[in-house]
């Protein structure tokens, strides 16, 4: 094996990370994370935490304190449940993709009683069906994934929040793959616990997670002083957040990286960040359609941070993934669930531009042609370019 063939050398040979997370980390963020290590209880770290919290609040759409954890997104999914629902509690999980099902799995492991609203993958959440279930039982919480990166569908959090506004039931939302690329208005929409993580539209490496908790949720948390949690205890985290600290060792380098990423987003202007994500995901969908790839989503609202294509008949998704990596070092995702082999997924989040999307389509056309799909040369690029020109 030569040096250029070794996996550790792929970054030097044009490696393109185009997954729906983790995403490419901009150079500015990498440089910020390479700063000298400091005391996690010292003024430098407290300043970084405070500035990161201040900059992420408008992206969350909240005035809440933001709780930071050294964790993956799955960790704060568990944290959201363990702080409000113990064994024997009853929750309603909306399953419209892989990560809704993960919430159900986590809850069952915690001996929480779980009811589900199962939505056909690729379709919008049936809010009327959720309302009907709420009339049947007094649930501790309704749990939903904001942006299902397994399907490309976005949940209508405003409509769900309206259902819970005058009920004691809490609304818990996972926006790991949405926050920073899709609009979020936590306070306005009535989301009681919102969780997210660093490695997607927030343009940082995996390892930093966050939670934002409403006053309604804090009242529910305060009603049970015997909650069985330690590391994930939101009460302990809030006390630290009020001092611009974390209750345990802060992921110092990740905090520096997040602060820099948020600085970049505010320099661009956050409305412009959202518009860019929507425009570029639309361009990829337009180009994919011209290559014969149908959008897996059958309804709106479609994601601005992930595009999910159906694999044409006669092909297998893994073959497309492998061809793109083998020939172009372009790394996209297939599916590790019931859609295995049937879809391919591109991340359209973070530090991407029109050039990113056009390169994706150039590589995708080449891969599909080599796999035997009849394609008009340049069709994807032409369609995406036209879409970009027509979209303001």
PDB file of C-alpha atoms in Angstrom, residues 40-41 45-46 49 66-70 76 79 83 208-211 218 229-251 255:
ATOM      1  CA  UNK A  40     -11.750  24.626  32.225  1.00  0.00           C
ATOM      2  CA  UNK A  41     -12.681  26.591  35.362  1.00  0.00           C
ATOM      3  CA  UNK A  45     -13.052  29.125  29.266  1.00  0.00           C
ATOM      4  CA  UNK A  46     -15.873  30.913  31.078  1.00  0.00           C
ATOM      5  CA  UNK A  49     -18.827  29.488  27.110  1.00  0.00           C
ATOM      6  CA  UNK A  66     -28.092  26.881  27.133  1.00  0.00           C
ATOM      7  CA  UNK A  67     -26.661  23.771  28.773  1.00  0.00           C
ATOM      8  CA  UNK A  68     -23.510  22.309  27.190  1.00  0.00           C
ATOM      9  CA  UNK A  69     -22.408  18.681  27.533  1.00  0.00           C
ATOM     10  CA  UNK A  70     -19.417  16.680  26.300  1.00  0.00           C
ATOM     11  CA  UNK A  76     -28.717  14.624  25.075  1.00  0.00           C
ATOM     12  CA  UNK A  79     -30.810  13.516  28.911  1.00  0.00           C
ATOM     13  CA  UNK A  83     -34.826  14.702  33.407  1.00  0.00           C
ATOM     14  CA  UNK A 208     -20.371  18.755  21.965  1.00  0.00           C
ATOM     15  CA  UNK A 209     -24.114  18.659  22.679  1.00  0.00           C
ATOM     16  CA  UNK A 210     -26.540  21.196  24.053  1.00  0.00           C
ATOM     17  CA  UNK A 211     -29.975  21.505  25.595  1.00  0.00           C
ATOM     18  CA  UNK A 218     -38.171  23.496  34.613  1.00  0.00           C
ATOM     19  CA  UNK A 229     -29.623  10.988  37.062  1.00  0.00           C
ATOM     20  CA  UNK A 230     -26.180  12.390  37.741  1.00  0.00           C
ATOM     21  CA  UNK A 231     -24.166  13.412  34.676  1.00  0.00           C
ATOM     22  CA  UNK A 232     -27.292  14.426  32.747  1.00  0.00           C
ATOM     23  CA  UNK A 233     -28.932  16.345  35.611  1.00  0.00           C
ATOM     24  CA  UNK A 234     -30.243  19.553  34.041  1.00  0.00           C
ATOM     25  CA  UNK A 235     -30.535  21.200  37.481  1.00  0.00           C
ATOM     26  CA  UNK A 236     -26.836  20.747  38.122  1.00  0.00           C
ATOM     27  CA  UNK A 237     -26.063  21.931  34.584  1.00  0.00           C
ATOM     28  CA  UNK A 238     -28.176  25.061  35.023  1.00  0.00           C
ATOM     29  CA  UNK A 239     -26.324  26.064  38.188  1.00  0.00           C
ATOM     30  CA  UNK A 240     -23.075  25.809  36.259  1.00  0.00           C
ATOM     31  CA  UNK A 241     -24.467  27.592  33.198  1.00  0.00           C
ATOM     32  CA  UNK A 242     -25.377  30.549  35.376  1.00  0.00           C
ATOM     33  CA  UNK A 243     -21.619  30.852  36.063  1.00  0.00           C
ATOM     34  CA  UNK A 244     -20.641  30.254  32.398  1.00  0.00           C
ATOM     35  CA  UNK A 245     -19.357  26.807  33.301  1.00  0.00           C
ATOM     36  CA  UNK A 246     -20.291  23.165  32.842  1.00  0.00           C
ATOM     37  CA  UNK A 247     -20.852  20.895  35.856  1.00  0.00           C
ATOM     38  CA  UNK A 248     -18.042  18.544  34.861  1.00  0.00           C
ATOM     39  CA  UNK A 249     -14.939  18.955  32.692  1.00  0.00           C
ATOM     40  CA  UNK A 250     -15.823  21.215  29.805  1.00  0.00           C
ATOM     41  CA  UNK A 251     -14.857  20.146  26.268  1.00  0.00           C
ATOM     42  CA  UNK A 255     -16.303  25.262  22.966  1.00  0.00           C
TER      43      UNK A 255
END
